[in-house]
């Protein structure tokens, strides 16, 4: 359900990824495609030259020279730039605090793609829609009270999803007790994709 | 250290495997939403699901050979175009091997992959051309049987070799070779686990030789050092390790390349390839120097108190007296201050002792305990020297040793260990360090698997008689020794013996026909040129597989077999230390248009054409021509009998056990047992002890010392110039397996570039993404590849994922979107196929020269 | 393995590349000439504004990945009565639509100059000659150009674009483009010499301003806090886009016109050289927009 201007979401659902637990196996990346875009199982996201998944995988090296891994996806930002820039209001927030796309209002300008500080979107080659977490498959899961596919696919318990408004949710408790961060904290977007730094 | 969110785990646990199925419910974006709704108010029972048109089915993952637990949500009556299933890891937290990695996640792609074999193929071009025509199963069976008949008549059954990967070790891979009485069933082991298997057999005894038979107790570990191993398989162990990490456990990986698992708060210790033994001997040096070892364990349960003669052989009763037993070893009893035999329970064997003894021929020799010998041996492996050899740092060796001792840690005993030709020493060193720590069969230590006792469907007795679990019996003469074991007596399987026999004529006899069961020969065996030469020379090559692997292009006939998710399965949960079996239900039918068949049915069809009487003796009946009848009447009966046998052994109701297996997909018959080997049950080694000084190879004259030592890798020419490197291969959890390596997603998620350290890249002026030419120093094979400059590989080393690069099957050029599978290199192009004569192990690493292209 | 390099450029993903550069180019011409129309009320100018704006809108419309969905989009907007006035793209759609209408009016007014006598032509001409129309037309022209700059600055994912220098650069280069078109008109005999002489001096000044603005943009980007902005600027200065910067923006777009203008001011005019200079300037305006677009990248998420 689209929130009207000034309305607050009843829940603030958020993803959590534990970088200290992730073994980089990519099960979540592949499961995301299988769950949300199975039509892309044998097709690449040509724009990025990679798997058509809502989760992106990056590697790098820390300042100390240690190899490091990042899995990134839409952060369902509280101040989502993509919502502000979308000319036709196709990008909106729902009652769960999730940033969603109304395909009826989308003309495919890709302003949301360039507006996202986290480069969380890819463009579907058939529909021209800007794709991102959460896909329709996972939205159906969440509606059914389930965790999204990436959370359930993870063999190392490195992912979680839940309501930040509920102090007893597993994500709230994790964020209370464990060191964590968000990406580009100065982006002004107030992202809700949390990277937990300790197991 | 913050704790793992056990409450969250618990909630997920409560949902059990059904949670996974809930996720599975939405594979097709909208098509599965109705299934997801079934879970809104809790876990639906099976009847509810069935009424709504769905089912939950558990199965096992064969995307690699670890057989982790999967769960599927199945649409019972899919509409055209709808995907009939989705797969997720079995989410039951008590499952000993739960979960699904990136390879398992490719299952949805594999099932109806454009590379899926769908009909029997007959070669119509030269071998290697990849030109085939589709033929009927009848024609395939008739022609294969005819050619086998001629081959057997001319050269005997021994001229036919069966090789494979995991399936050849499972029931379904056994029917044809056993029914034929073929001696040469030679699996993949030499390029995988042979060094570790041989080393474990020497130190712990034959029952504890195979990789899964001994493993760290991951769930209760406090510190684990992984020399060479990445723990990308079985992925189920990662879940256990996550529990241990939540309690503060630490892990470290000694590896020339940074494994993905090290991202998860693991320490990566980069090292020079082939130097694990040196590093570990440095660790052993510190343990001994600083008295950090478990003296009681060493005295009571290892053969370090045993006396050695100057030639390194153990002093036995037969050395001292006429008629003395050669299998009775001598120790020095500290209590009685005299020599005594090692079976003397009253004795207190001294760890440190040295004296002169008179042998039965009157000569006097100085003898010393193996411990004393070890002290001298380790003196050569100071941390400084070990670090210099392994290109690590002495302080790291010191720290790892202290951590192991302080946390009572464990060193993983490896799975895939055939890398450099000197790998048995590395595993001997692993066992030595674990022995010094005395951390065998204790919580968090190196533990011994308890098997559930699942009886095989078919087996061969030493006298050659083949028996089936359904009462079939086939009297055949003993098949004789395998060709590879004639050449390499210690090996568990060395396929290079077959290559030698065909290519070099360097064997007692030549193999003429090859049956490849699920064997990706080009991704499995070193020295591609020799493999090609062998395949070209053979009289008959038959492949059964699920995907069009590169080796298919070289086959006379390619037979499409079904996949594990298309059949029911019952197998020992091989990587569980606790006794457990997994039972898989057929998740789905084969994809539309795929005329795939069970391997056992294929085997019977060939056998019945060659030897109808043998097929009948093993249980074949005419009505089994219909494959569904075969599955229902024969395979189902086997499973029933196996479950009954398990129930009897564990005193369970068979019906209950069957239901339990159906409901959960597995059953664990008991907990991990600790404190058994070597404390209550003596290891079946020559000494009955943990032989940290391996007697067997010394007594057989295979080695001069029973201790591990560092020898330079001898499987390839060592690099000597600035542009020469050791090319190391390893597994990606996102794509490195015979099956997942051909998945569409692996083209992107498992890098097919060759990794180079930034230091080396700077020196050679090579930039990230640049294409270079690699030339094998030994094989001369030349190939171009993209270089990825990354700190994830040690200096002087190149790294490439195995299975994910350099695929050359001609089919790829005709498939849109799969062209990237052909990029990159297959490290076996450059590997030598030199075999360690002591163990029969091959080596997958190689050395190459890098040429920057203009 | 990395699925992607740490620095991801927007063009392969969002596809804001040459087509958008052409769109911006047409907007620059349409906007700049609308300002020029205040002084130079010629049919060619009016027609060019209309055609350039129409072409720009056509280009951007068919750049939409879902242009075929526009009727539904508009219906949904009207049905819900929700308009995102905070989006520069939405504002741009309005501004450019207005500009197209104003350009159409101006062209209508000049129809009789080309021998067409439409109904109410006199009244329209009277209106367009008034200061109000010309003022609105010029202001909307400026707004069009400014919009195309702010469109980029509001794309928060691309730090290289997050500078107010872009609208300024767009305005200056739009003026350069307008002058260049006027010069071409002179060469073609569509405007008189008086305009041309003024134009040449103005062009020289604008070129100098543009050069300063381009260098300022590169400097600001090269020294920015953002790694993506720095990396994008490095691409422009010495990377894969350097040919576009030095050859297209600086060489063709600035050095050639400046050199030719200097020569002509000293040695006298040449219609041929004026044409070369004008075309060169117009190409530079296009290359400037393309280079800024193509150098746009996301901030690396791994430091």
PDB file of C-alpha atoms in Angstrom, chain A residues 2 29 46-51 55-62 68-70 72 81 83-89 102-111 113-119 121-123 126-129 183-184, chain C residues 1-6 8 10 12-16 63-70 72-74 76-77 79-84 86-90 93 150-158 161 298-303:
ATOM      1  CA  UNK A   2       1.338   3.400  -0.990  1.00  0.00           C
ATOM      2  CA  UNK A  29      22.714 -13.846  -5.142  1.00  0.00           C
ATOM      3  CA  UNK A  46      23.851  -6.823 -19.753  1.00  0.00           C
ATOM      4  CA  UNK A  47      24.118  -3.420 -18.159  1.00  0.00           C
ATOM      5  CA  UNK A  48      26.333  -4.712 -15.405  1.00  0.00           C
ATOM      6  CA  UNK A  49      27.591  -7.771 -17.209  1.00  0.00           C
ATOM      7  CA  UNK A  50      26.526  -9.976 -14.335  1.00  0.00           C
ATOM      8  CA  UNK A  51      23.823 -12.132 -12.881  1.00  0.00           C
ATOM      9  CA  UNK A  55      22.138  -8.405  -4.735  1.00  0.00           C
ATOM     10  CA  UNK A  56      25.502  -7.218  -5.936  1.00  0.00           C
ATOM     11  CA  UNK A  57      28.789  -8.602  -4.850  1.00  0.00           C
ATOM     12  CA  UNK A  58      31.926  -6.510  -4.619  1.00  0.00           C
ATOM     13  CA  UNK A  59      35.421  -7.327  -3.550  1.00  0.00           C
ATOM     14  CA  UNK A  60      38.136  -5.030  -2.388  1.00  0.00           C
ATOM     15  CA  UNK A  61      41.022  -4.633  -0.055  1.00  0.00           C
ATOM     16  CA  UNK A  62      40.984  -2.790   3.262  1.00  0.00           C
ATOM     17  CA  UNK A  68      37.177  -7.791   1.890  1.00  0.00           C
ATOM     18  CA  UNK A  69      33.772  -8.588   0.511  1.00  0.00           C
ATOM     19  CA  UNK A  70      30.587  -6.600   0.214  1.00  0.00           C
ATOM     20  CA  UNK A  72      24.906  -4.828  -1.468  1.00  0.00           C
ATOM     21  CA  UNK A  81      16.637   9.857  -3.261  1.00  0.00           C
ATOM     22  CA  UNK A  83      11.564   8.588  -4.468  1.00  0.00           C
ATOM     23  CA  UNK A  84      12.382  12.270  -4.704  1.00  0.00           C
ATOM     24  CA  UNK A  85      13.641  12.206  -8.243  1.00  0.00           C
ATOM     25  CA  UNK A  86      11.144   9.878  -9.888  1.00  0.00           C
ATOM     26  CA  UNK A  87       9.204  12.237 -12.151  1.00  0.00           C
ATOM     27  CA  UNK A  88       5.940  10.367 -12.018  1.00  0.00           C
ATOM     28  CA  UNK A  89       5.898   9.084  -8.472  1.00  0.00           C
ATOM     29  CA  UNK A 102       4.556   1.034  -9.218  1.00  0.00           C
ATOM     30  CA  UNK A 103       5.177  -0.244 -12.712  1.00  0.00           C
ATOM     31  CA  UNK A 104       2.044   1.497 -14.001  1.00  0.00           C
ATOM     32  CA  UNK A 105       3.667   4.837 -13.340  1.00  0.00           C
ATOM     33  CA  UNK A 106       7.122   3.956 -14.588  1.00  0.00           C
ATOM     34  CA  UNK A 107       8.186   5.344 -17.956  1.00  0.00           C
ATOM     35  CA  UNK A 108      11.688   3.885 -17.772  1.00  0.00           C
ATOM     36  CA  UNK A 109      13.661   7.133 -17.505  1.00  0.00           C
ATOM     37  CA  UNK A 110      16.166   5.499 -15.156  1.00  0.00           C
ATOM     38  CA  UNK A 111      16.453   8.629 -13.031  1.00  0.00           C
ATOM     39  CA  UNK A 113      19.005   4.350 -11.236  1.00  0.00           C
ATOM     40  CA  UNK A 114      21.304   7.351 -11.279  1.00  0.00           C
ATOM     41  CA  UNK A 115      19.786   8.809  -8.140  1.00  0.00           C
ATOM     42  CA  UNK A 116      20.602   5.830  -5.967  1.00  0.00           C
ATOM     43  CA  UNK A 117      23.881   6.361  -4.111  1.00  0.00           C
ATOM     44  CA  UNK A 118      24.153   2.604  -3.702  1.00  0.00           C
ATOM     45  CA  UNK A 119      23.750   1.629  -7.347  1.00  0.00           C
ATOM     46  CA  UNK A 121      19.134  -1.069  -9.416  1.00  0.00           C
ATOM     47  CA  UNK A 122      19.416  -2.879 -12.678  1.00  0.00           C
ATOM     48  CA  UNK A 123      17.211  -2.509 -15.733  1.00  0.00           C
ATOM     49  CA  UNK A 126      12.226  -6.982 -21.395  1.00  0.00           C
ATOM     50  CA  UNK A 127      10.150  -4.604 -19.341  1.00  0.00           C
ATOM     51  CA  UNK A 128      12.554  -1.698 -18.999  1.00  0.00           C
ATOM     52  CA  UNK A 129      11.685  -1.568 -15.310  1.00  0.00           C
ATOM     53  CA  UNK A 183      27.169   2.326   3.601  1.00  0.00           C
ATOM     54  CA  UNK A 184      27.918   5.940   2.691  1.00  0.00           C
TER      55      UNK A 184
ATOM     56  CA  UNK C   1      35.878 -12.851  -8.044  1.00  0.00           C
ATOM     57  CA  UNK C   2      34.341  -9.561  -8.449  1.00  0.00           C
ATOM     58  CA  UNK C   3      31.164  -9.439 -10.361  1.00  0.00           C
ATOM     59  CA  UNK C   4      31.940  -5.817 -11.016  1.00  0.00           C
ATOM     60  CA  UNK C   5      34.964  -3.577 -10.749  1.00  0.00           C
ATOM     61  CA  UNK C   6      34.844  -1.349  -7.677  1.00  0.00           C
ATOM     62  CA  UNK C   8      30.853   1.379 -11.797  1.00  0.00           C
ATOM     63  CA  UNK C  10      26.465   4.800 -14.983  1.00  0.00           C
ATOM     64  CA  UNK C  12      26.203   0.859 -19.170  1.00  0.00           C
ATOM     65  CA  UNK C  13      23.637   0.557 -16.374  1.00  0.00           C
ATOM     66  CA  UNK C  14      21.413   3.636 -16.686  1.00  0.00           C
ATOM     67  CA  UNK C  15      22.240   4.261 -20.324  1.00  0.00           C
ATOM     68  CA  UNK C  16      22.524   7.991 -19.910  1.00  0.00           C
ATOM     69  CA  UNK C  63      15.184   7.062 -24.720  1.00  0.00           C
ATOM     70  CA  UNK C  64      12.610   6.080 -22.147  1.00  0.00           C
ATOM     71  CA  UNK C  65      12.769   2.366 -21.539  1.00  0.00           C
ATOM     72  CA  UNK C  66       9.002   2.298 -21.309  1.00  0.00           C
ATOM     73  CA  UNK C  67       7.891   5.139 -23.591  1.00  0.00           C
ATOM     74  CA  UNK C  68       4.953   3.008 -24.634  1.00  0.00           C
ATOM     75  CA  UNK C  69       3.710   3.199 -21.074  1.00  0.00           C
ATOM     76  CA  UNK C  70       3.401   6.993 -21.070  1.00  0.00           C
ATOM     77  CA  UNK C  72      -0.866   4.864 -18.587  1.00  0.00           C
ATOM     78  CA  UNK C  73       1.616   6.940 -16.627  1.00  0.00           C
ATOM     79  CA  UNK C  74      -0.264  10.126 -17.467  1.00  0.00           C
ATOM     80  CA  UNK C  76      -2.336   7.334 -13.337  1.00  0.00           C
ATOM     81  CA  UNK C  77      -0.954  10.777 -12.538  1.00  0.00           C
ATOM     82  CA  UNK C  79      -6.291   9.831 -11.710  1.00  0.00           C
ATOM     83  CA  UNK C  80      -4.334  10.083  -8.476  1.00  0.00           C
ATOM     84  CA  UNK C  81      -3.795  13.810  -8.776  1.00  0.00           C
ATOM     85  CA  UNK C  82      -0.243  13.348  -7.537  1.00  0.00           C
ATOM     86  CA  UNK C  83       2.529  15.299  -9.208  1.00  0.00           C
ATOM     87  CA  UNK C  84       6.093  15.151  -7.989  1.00  0.00           C
ATOM     88  CA  UNK C  86      10.198  18.039  -6.309  1.00  0.00           C
ATOM     89  CA  UNK C  87      11.566  16.112  -9.262  1.00  0.00           C
ATOM     90  CA  UNK C  88      13.662  18.122 -11.687  1.00  0.00           C
ATOM     91  CA  UNK C  89      12.693  15.679 -14.390  1.00  0.00           C
ATOM     92  CA  UNK C  90       9.016  16.335 -13.849  1.00  0.00           C
ATOM     93  CA  UNK C  93       8.937  17.904 -18.771  1.00  0.00           C
ATOM     94  CA  UNK C 150      20.032  20.459 -12.441  1.00  0.00           C
ATOM     95  CA  UNK C 151      18.715  17.167 -13.774  1.00  0.00           C
ATOM     96  CA  UNK C 152      22.236  15.872 -13.363  1.00  0.00           C
ATOM     97  CA  UNK C 153      23.013  17.564 -10.081  1.00  0.00           C
ATOM     98  CA  UNK C 154      20.011  15.885  -8.483  1.00  0.00           C
ATOM     99  CA  UNK C 155      21.135  12.413  -9.547  1.00  0.00           C
ATOM    100  CA  UNK C 156      22.572  11.676  -6.110  1.00  0.00           C
ATOM    101  CA  UNK C 157      24.157   8.433  -7.173  1.00  0.00           C
ATOM    102  CA  UNK C 158      26.688  10.157  -9.408  1.00  0.00           C
ATOM    103  CA  UNK C 161      27.453  15.587 -11.298  1.00  0.00           C
ATOM    104  CA  UNK C 298      28.828   5.629  -8.565  1.00  0.00           C
ATOM    105  CA  UNK C 299      30.792   6.118  -5.422  1.00  0.00           C
ATOM    106  CA  UNK C 300      32.737   2.916  -4.731  1.00  0.00           C
ATOM    107  CA  UNK C 301      31.136   1.161  -1.814  1.00  0.00           C
ATOM    108  CA  UNK C 302      34.395  -0.479  -0.844  1.00  0.00           C
ATOM    109  CA  UNK C 303      37.071   1.956   0.163  1.00  0.00           C
TER     110      UNK C 303
END
